[in-house]
mmCIF file of N, CA and C in Angstrom:
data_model
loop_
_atom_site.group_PDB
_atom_site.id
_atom_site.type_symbol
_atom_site.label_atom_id
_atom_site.label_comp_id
_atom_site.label_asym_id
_atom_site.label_seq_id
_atom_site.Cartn_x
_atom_site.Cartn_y
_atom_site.Cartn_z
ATOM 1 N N UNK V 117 69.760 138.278 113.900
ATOM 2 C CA UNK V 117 69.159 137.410 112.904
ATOM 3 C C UNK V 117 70.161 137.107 111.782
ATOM 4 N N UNK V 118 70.440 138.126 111.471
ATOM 5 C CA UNK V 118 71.901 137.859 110.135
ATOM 6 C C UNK V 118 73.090 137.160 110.357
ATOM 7 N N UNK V 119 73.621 137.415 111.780
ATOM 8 C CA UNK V 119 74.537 136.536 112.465
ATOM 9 C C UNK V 119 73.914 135.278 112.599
ATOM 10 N N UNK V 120 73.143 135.013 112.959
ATOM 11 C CA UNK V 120 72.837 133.556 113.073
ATOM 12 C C UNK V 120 72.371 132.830 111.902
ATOM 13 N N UNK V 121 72.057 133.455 110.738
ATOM 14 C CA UNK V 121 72.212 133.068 109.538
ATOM 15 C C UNK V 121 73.323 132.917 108.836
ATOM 16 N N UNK V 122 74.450 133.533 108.938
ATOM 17 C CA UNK V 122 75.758 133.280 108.730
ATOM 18 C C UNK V 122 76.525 132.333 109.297
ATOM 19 N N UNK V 123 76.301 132.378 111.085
ATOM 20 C CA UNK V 123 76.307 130.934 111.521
ATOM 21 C C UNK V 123 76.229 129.908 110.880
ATOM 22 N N UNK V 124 74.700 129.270 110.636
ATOM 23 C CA UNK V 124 74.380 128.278 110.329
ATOM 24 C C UNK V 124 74.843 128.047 108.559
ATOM 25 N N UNK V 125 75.047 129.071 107.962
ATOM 26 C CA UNK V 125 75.535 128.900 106.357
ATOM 27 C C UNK V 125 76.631 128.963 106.458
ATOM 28 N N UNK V 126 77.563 128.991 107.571
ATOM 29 C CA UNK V 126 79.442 128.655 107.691
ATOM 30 C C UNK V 126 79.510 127.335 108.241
ATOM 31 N N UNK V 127 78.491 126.809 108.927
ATOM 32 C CA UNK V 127 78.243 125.276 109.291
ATOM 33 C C UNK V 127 78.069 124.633 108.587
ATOM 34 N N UNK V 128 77.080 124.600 107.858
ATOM 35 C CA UNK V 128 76.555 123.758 106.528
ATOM 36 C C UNK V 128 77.970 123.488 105.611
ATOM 37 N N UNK V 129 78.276 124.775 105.211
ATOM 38 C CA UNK V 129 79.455 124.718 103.912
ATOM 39 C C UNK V 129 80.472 123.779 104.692
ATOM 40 N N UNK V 130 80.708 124.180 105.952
ATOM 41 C CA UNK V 130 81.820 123.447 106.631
ATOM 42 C C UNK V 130 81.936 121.510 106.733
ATOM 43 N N UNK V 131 80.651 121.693 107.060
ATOM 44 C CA UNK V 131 80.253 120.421 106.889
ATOM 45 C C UNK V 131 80.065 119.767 105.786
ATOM 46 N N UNK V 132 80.061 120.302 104.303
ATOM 47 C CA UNK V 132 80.103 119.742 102.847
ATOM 48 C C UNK V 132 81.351 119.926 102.978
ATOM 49 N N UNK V 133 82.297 120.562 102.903
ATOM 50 C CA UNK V 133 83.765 120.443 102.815
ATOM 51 C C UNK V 133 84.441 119.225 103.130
ATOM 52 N N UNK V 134 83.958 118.765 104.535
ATOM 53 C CA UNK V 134 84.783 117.877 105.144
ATOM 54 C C UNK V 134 84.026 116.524 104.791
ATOM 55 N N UNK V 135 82.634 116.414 104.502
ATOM 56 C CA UNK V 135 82.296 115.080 103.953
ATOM 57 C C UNK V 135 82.504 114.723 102.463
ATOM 58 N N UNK V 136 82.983 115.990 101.652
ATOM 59 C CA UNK V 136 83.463 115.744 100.779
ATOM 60 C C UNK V 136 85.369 115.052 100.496
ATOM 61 N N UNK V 137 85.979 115.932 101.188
ATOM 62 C CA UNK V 137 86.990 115.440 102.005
ATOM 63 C C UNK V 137 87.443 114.164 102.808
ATOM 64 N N UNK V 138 86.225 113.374 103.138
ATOM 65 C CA UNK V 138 86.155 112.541 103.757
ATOM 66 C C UNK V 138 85.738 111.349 102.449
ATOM 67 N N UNK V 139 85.092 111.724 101.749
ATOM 68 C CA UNK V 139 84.780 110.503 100.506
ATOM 69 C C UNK V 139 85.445 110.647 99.563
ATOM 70 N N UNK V 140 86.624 111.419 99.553
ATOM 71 C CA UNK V 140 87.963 111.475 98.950
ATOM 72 C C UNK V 140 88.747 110.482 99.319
ATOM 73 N N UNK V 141 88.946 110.922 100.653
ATOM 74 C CA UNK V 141 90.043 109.939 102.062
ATOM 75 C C UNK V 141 89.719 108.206 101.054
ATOM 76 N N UNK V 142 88.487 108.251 101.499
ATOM 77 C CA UNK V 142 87.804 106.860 101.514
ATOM 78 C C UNK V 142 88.485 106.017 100.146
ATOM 79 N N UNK V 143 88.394 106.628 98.978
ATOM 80 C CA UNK V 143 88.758 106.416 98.135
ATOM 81 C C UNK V 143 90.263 105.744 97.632
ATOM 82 N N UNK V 144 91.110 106.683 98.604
ATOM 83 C CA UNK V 144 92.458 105.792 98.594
ATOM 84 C C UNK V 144 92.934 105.308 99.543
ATOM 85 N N UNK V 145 91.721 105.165 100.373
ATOM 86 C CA UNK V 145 92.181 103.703 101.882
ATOM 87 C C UNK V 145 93.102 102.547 101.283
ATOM 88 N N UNK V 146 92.106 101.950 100.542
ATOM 89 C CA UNK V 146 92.547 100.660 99.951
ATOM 90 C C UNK V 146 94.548 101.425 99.410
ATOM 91 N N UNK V 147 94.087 102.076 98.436
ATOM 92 C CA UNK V 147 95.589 102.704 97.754
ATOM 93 C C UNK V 147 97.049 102.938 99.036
ATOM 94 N N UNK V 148 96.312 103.511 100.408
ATOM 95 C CA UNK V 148 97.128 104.096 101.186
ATOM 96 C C UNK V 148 97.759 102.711 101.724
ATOM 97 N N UNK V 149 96.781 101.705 101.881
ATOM 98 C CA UNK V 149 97.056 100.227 102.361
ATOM 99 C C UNK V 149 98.403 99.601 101.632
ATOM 100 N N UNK V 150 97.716 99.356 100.697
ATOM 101 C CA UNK V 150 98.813 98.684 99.541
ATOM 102 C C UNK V 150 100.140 99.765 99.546
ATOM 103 N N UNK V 151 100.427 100.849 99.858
ATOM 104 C CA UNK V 151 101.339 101.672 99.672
ATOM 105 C C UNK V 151 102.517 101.035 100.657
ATOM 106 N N UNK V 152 101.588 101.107 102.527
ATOM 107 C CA UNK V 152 102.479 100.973 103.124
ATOM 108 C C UNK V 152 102.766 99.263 103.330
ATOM 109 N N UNK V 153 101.889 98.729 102.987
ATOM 110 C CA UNK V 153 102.503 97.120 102.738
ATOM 111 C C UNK V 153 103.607 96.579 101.849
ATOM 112 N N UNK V 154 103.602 97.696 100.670
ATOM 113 C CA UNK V 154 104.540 97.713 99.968
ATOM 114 C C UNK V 154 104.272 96.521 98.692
ATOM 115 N N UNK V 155 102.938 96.251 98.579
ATOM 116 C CA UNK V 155 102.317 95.319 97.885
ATOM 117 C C UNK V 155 101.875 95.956 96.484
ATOM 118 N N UNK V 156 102.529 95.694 95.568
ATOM 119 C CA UNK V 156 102.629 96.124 94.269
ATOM 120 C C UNK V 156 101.158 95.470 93.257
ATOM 121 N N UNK V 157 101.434 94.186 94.034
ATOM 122 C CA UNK V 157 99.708 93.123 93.624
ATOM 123 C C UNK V 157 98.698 93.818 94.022
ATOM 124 N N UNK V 158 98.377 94.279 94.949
ATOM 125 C CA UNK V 158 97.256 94.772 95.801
ATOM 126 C C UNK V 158 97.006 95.852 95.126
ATOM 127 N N UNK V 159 98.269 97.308 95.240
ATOM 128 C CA UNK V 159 97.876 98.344 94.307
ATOM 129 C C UNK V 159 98.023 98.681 92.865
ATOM 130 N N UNK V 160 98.175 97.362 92.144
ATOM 131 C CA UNK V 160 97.530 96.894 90.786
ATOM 132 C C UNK V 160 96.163 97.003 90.089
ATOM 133 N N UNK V 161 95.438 96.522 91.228
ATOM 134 C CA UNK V 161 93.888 95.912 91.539
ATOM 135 C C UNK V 161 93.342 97.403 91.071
ATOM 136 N N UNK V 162 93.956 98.473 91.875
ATOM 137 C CA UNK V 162 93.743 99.649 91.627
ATOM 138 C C UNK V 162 94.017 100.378 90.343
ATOM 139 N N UNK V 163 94.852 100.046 89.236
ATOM 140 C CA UNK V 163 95.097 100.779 88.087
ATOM 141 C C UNK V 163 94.665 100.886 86.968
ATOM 142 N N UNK V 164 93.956 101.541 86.698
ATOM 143 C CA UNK V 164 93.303 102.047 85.131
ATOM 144 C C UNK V 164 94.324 101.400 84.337
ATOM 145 N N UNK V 165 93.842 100.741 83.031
ATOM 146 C CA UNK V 165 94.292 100.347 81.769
ATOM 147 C C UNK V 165 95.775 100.378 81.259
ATOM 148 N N UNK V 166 96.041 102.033 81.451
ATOM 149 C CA UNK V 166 97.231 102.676 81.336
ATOM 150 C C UNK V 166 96.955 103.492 82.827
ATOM 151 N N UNK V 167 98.479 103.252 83.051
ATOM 152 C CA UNK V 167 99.149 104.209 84.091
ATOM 153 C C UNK V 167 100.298 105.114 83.854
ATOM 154 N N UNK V 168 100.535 106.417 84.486
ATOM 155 C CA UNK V 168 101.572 107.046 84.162
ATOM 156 C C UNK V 168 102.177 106.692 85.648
ATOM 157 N N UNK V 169 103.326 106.671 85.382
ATOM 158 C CA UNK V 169 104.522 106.360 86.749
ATOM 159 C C UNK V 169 105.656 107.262 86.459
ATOM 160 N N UNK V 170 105.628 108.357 87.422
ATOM 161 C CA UNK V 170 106.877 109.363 87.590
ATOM 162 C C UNK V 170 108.212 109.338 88.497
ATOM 163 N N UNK V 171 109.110 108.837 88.067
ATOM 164 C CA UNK V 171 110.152 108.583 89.543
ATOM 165 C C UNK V 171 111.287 110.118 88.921
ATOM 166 N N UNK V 172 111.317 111.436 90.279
ATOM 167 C CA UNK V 172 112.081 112.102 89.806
ATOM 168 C C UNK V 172 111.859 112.741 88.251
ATOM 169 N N UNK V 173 110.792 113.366 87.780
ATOM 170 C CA UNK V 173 110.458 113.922 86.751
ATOM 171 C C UNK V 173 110.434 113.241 85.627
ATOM 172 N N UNK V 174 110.868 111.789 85.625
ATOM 173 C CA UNK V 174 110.920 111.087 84.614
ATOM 174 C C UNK V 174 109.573 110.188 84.230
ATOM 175 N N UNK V 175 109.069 110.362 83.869
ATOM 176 C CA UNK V 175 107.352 110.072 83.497
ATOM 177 C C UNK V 175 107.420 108.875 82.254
ATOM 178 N N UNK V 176 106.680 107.782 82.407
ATOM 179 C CA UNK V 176 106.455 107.180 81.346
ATOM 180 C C UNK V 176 105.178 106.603 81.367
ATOM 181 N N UNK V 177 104.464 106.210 80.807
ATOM 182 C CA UNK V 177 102.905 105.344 80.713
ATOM 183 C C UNK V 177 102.976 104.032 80.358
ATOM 184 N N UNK V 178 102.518 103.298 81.324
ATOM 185 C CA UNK V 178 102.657 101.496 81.273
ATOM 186 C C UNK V 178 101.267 101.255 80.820
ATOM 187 N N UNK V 179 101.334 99.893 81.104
ATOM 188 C CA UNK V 179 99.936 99.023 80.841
ATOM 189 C C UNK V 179 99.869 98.769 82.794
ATOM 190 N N UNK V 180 98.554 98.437 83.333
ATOM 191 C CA UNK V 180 98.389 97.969 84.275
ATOM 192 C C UNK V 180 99.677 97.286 84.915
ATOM 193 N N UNK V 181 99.619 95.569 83.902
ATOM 194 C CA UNK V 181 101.112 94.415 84.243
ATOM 195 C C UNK V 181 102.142 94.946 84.204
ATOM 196 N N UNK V 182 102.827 96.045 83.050
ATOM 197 C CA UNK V 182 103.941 96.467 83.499
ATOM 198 C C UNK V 182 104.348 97.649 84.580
ATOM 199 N N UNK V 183 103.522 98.492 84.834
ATOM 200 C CA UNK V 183 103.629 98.907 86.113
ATOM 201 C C UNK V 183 103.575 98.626 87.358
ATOM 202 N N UNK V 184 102.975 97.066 87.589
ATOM 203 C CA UNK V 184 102.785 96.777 88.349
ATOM 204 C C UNK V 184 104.055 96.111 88.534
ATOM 205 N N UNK V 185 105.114 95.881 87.596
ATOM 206 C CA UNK V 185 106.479 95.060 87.902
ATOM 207 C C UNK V 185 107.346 96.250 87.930
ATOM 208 N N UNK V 186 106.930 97.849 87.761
ATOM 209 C CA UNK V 186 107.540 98.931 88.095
ATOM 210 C C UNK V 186 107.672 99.656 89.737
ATOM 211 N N UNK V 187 106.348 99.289 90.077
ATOM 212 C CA UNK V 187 106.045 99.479 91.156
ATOM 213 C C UNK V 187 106.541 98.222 92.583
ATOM 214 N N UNK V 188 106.785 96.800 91.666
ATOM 215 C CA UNK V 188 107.397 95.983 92.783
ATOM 216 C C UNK V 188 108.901 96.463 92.716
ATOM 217 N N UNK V 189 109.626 96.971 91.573
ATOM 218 C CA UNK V 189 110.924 97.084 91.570
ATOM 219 C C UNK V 189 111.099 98.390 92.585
ATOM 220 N N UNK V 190 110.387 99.079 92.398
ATOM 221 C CA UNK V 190 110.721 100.380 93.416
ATOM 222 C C UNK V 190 110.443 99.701 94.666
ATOM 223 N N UNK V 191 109.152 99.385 95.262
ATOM 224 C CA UNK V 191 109.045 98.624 96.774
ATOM 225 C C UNK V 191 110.318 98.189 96.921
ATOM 226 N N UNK V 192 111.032 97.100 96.087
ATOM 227 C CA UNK V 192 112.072 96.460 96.902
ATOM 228 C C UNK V 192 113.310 97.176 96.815
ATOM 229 N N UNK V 193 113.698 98.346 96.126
ATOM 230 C CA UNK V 193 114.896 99.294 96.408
ATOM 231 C C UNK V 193 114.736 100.062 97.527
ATOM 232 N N UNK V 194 113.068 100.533 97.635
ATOM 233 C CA UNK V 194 112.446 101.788 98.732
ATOM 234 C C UNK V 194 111.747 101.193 99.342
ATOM 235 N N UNK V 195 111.929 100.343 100.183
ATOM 236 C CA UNK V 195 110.721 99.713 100.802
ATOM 237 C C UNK V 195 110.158 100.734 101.679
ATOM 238 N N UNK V 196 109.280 100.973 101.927
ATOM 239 C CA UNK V 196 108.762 102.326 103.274
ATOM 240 C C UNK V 196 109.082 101.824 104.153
ATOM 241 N N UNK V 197 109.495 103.130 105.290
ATOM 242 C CA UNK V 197 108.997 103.191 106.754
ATOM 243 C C UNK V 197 108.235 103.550 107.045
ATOM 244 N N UNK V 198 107.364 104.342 106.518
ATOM 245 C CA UNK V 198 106.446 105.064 106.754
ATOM 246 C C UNK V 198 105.823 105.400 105.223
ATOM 247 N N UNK V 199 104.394 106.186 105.361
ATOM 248 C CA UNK V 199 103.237 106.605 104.245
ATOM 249 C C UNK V 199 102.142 107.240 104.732
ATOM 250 N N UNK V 200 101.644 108.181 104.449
ATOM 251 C CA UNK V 200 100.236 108.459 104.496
ATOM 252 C C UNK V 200 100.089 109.930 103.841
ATOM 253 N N UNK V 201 98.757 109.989 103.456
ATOM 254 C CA UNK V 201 98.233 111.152 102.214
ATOM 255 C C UNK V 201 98.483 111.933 103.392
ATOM 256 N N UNK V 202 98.739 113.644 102.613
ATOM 257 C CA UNK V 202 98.549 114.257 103.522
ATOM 258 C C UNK V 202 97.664 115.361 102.906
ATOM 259 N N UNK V 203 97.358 115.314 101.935
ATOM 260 C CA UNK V 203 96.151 116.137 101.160
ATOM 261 C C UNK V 203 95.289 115.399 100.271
ATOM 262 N N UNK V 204 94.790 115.694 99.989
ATOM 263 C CA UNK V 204 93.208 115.061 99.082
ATOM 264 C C UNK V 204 93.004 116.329 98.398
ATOM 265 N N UNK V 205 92.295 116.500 97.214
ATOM 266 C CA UNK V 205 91.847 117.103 96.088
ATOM 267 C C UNK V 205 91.112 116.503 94.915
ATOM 268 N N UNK V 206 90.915 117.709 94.474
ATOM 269 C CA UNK V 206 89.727 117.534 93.144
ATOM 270 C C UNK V 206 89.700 118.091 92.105
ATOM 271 N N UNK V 207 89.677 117.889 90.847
ATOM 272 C CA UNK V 207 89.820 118.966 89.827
ATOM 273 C C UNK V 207 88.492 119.834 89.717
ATOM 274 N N UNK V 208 88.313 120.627 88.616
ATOM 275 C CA UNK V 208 87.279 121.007 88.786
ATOM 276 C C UNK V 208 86.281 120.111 87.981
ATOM 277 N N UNK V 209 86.717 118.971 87.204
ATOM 278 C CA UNK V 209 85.689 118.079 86.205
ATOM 279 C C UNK V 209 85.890 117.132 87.294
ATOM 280 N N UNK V 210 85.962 116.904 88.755
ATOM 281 C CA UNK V 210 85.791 116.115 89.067
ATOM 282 C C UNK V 210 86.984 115.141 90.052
ATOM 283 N N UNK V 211 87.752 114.895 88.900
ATOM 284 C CA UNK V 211 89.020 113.817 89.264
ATOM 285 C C UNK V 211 90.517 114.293 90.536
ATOM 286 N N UNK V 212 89.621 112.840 91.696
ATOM 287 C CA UNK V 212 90.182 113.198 92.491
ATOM 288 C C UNK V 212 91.940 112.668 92.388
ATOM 289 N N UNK V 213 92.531 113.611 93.680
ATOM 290 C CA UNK V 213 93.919 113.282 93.832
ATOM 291 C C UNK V 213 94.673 113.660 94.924
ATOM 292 N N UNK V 214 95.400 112.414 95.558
ATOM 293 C CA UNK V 214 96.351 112.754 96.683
ATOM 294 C C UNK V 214 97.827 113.038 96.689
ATOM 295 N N UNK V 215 98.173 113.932 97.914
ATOM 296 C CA UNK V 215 99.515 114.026 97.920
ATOM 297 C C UNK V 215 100.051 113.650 99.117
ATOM 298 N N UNK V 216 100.689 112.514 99.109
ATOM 299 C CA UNK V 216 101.130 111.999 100.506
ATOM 300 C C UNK V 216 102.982 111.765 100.658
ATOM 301 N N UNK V 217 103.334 111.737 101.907
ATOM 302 C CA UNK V 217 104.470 111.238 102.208
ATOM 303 C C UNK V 217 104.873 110.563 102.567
ATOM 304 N N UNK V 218 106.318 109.340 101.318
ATOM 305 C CA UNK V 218 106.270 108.494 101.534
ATOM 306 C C UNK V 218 108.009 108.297 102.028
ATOM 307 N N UNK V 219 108.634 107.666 103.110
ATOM 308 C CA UNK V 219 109.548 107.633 103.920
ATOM 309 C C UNK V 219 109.793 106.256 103.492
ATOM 310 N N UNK V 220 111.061 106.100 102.842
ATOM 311 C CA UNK V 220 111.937 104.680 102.704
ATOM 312 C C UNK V 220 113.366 104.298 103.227
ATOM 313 N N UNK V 221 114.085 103.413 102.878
ATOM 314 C CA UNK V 221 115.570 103.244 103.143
ATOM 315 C C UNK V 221 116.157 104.696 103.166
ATOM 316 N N UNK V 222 116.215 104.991 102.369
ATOM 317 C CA UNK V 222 117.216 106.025 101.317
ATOM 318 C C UNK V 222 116.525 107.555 101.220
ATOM 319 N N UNK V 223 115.748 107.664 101.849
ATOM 320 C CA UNK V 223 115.332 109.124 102.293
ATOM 321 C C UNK V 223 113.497 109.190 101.565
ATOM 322 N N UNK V 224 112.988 110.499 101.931
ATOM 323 C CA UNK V 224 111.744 110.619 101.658
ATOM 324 C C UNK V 224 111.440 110.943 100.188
ATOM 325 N N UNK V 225 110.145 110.686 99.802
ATOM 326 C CA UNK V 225 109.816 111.349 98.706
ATOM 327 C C UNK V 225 108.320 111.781 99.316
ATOM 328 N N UNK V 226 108.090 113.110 97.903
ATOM 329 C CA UNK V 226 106.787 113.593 97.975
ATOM 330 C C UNK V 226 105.425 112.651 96.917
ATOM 331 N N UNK V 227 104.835 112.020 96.791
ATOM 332 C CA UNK V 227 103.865 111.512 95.831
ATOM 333 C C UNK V 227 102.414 111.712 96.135
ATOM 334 N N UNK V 228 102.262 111.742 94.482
ATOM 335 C CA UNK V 228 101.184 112.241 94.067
ATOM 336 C C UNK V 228 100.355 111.336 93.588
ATOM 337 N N UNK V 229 99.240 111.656 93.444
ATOM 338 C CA UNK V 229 98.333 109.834 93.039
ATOM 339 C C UNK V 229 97.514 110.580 92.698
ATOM 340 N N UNK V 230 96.637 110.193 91.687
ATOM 341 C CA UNK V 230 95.337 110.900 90.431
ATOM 342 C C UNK V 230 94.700 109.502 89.863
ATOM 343 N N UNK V 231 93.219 110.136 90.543
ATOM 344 C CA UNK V 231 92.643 108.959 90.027
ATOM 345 C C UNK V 231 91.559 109.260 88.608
ATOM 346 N N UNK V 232 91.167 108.261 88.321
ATOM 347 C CA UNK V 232 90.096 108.598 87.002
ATOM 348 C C UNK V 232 89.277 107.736 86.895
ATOM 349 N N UNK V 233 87.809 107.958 86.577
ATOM 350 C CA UNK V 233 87.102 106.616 86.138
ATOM 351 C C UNK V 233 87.372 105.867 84.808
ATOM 352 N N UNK V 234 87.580 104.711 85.067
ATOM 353 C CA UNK V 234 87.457 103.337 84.372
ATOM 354 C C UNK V 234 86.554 102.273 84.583
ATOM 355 N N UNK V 235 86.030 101.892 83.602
ATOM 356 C CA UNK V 235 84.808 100.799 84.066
ATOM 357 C C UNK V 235 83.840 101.051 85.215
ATOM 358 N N UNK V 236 84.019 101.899 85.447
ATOM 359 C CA UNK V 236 82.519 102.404 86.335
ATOM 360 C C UNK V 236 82.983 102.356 87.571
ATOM 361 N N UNK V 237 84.022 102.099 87.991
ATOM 362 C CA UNK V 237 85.271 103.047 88.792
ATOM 363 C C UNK V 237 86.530 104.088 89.029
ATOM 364 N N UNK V 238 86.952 104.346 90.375
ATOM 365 C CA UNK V 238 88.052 104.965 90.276
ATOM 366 C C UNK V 238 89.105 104.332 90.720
ATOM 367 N N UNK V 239 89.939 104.640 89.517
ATOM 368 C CA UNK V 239 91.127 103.530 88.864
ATOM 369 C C UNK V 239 92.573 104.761 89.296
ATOM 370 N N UNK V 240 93.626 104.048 89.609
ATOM 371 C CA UNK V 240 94.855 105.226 89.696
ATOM 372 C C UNK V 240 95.294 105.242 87.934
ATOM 373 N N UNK V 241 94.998 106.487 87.764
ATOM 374 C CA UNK V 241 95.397 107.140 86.837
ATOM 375 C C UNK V 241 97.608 107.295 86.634
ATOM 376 N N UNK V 242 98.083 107.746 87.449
ATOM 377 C CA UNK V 242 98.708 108.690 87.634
ATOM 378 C C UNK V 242 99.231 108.588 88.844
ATOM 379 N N UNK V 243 101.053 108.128 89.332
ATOM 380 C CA UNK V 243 101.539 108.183 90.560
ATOM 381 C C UNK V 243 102.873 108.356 90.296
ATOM 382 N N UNK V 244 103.276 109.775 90.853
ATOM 383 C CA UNK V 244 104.599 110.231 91.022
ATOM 384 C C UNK V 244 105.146 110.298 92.120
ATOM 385 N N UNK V 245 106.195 109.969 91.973
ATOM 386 C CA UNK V 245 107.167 110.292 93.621
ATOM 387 C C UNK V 245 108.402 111.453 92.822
ATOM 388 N N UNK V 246 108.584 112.393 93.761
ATOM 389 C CA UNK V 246 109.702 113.149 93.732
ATOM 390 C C UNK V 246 110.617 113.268 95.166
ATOM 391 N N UNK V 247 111.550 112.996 94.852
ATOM 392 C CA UNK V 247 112.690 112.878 96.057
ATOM 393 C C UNK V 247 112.687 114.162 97.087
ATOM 394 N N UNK V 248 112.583 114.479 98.181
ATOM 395 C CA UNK V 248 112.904 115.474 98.643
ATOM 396 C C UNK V 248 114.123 115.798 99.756
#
């Protein structure tokens, strides 16, 4: 009886894990899109008010428009070969965030993406790449 109650309460949890996990994913489809298109317009659409943009530990905070002419200047030095999250997360107030790998000309980087609500969405907060 206890075993099969443990069963079914390692199922359940298992199963909130991964649909939580899964409406994470969902969240930066659109983001993962625009990444590997290399479309700086597209993942604009996506950015909270202010954005922070990290290349190599160097961090600064734009407006939407000028990151978005930060983010075309990197596409066309790094254009990808490749992209995709390879983790999803959550803080504990909530605010989700991915860490994916992104493969260009000139070798890989690791990036990070943090989102936050704005206007009654989730807006990218927050996207670093570090070289690896």
């Amino acid at each position: 009886m206890k075993r099969t109650f443990f069963l079914a309460l390692a199922l359940v949890c298992s199963l909130l894990l991964t649909a939580g996990a899964m409406a994470q994913g969902e969240a930066f489809g659109p983001v993962r899109t625009a990444i590997r298109s290399s479309s700086s317009r597209d993942l604009a659409q996506y950015f909270a008010p202010t954005v922070e943009l990290g290349f190599d530990g160097d961090k600064q905070s734009y407006s939407a428009t000028q990151a978005e002419f930060v983010m075309r200047d990197f596409f066309a030095k790094h254009s990808p070969a490749s992209f995709d999250f390879i983790h999803y997360g959550g803080s504990n107030e909530g605010t989700p965030y991915a860490v994916g790998k992104y493969t260009g000309k000139d070798g890989a980087y690791r990036m990070f993406v943090k989102m936050k609500q704005a206007g009654g969405s989730l807006k990218i907060a927050t996207i670093d790449f570090t070289k690896e």
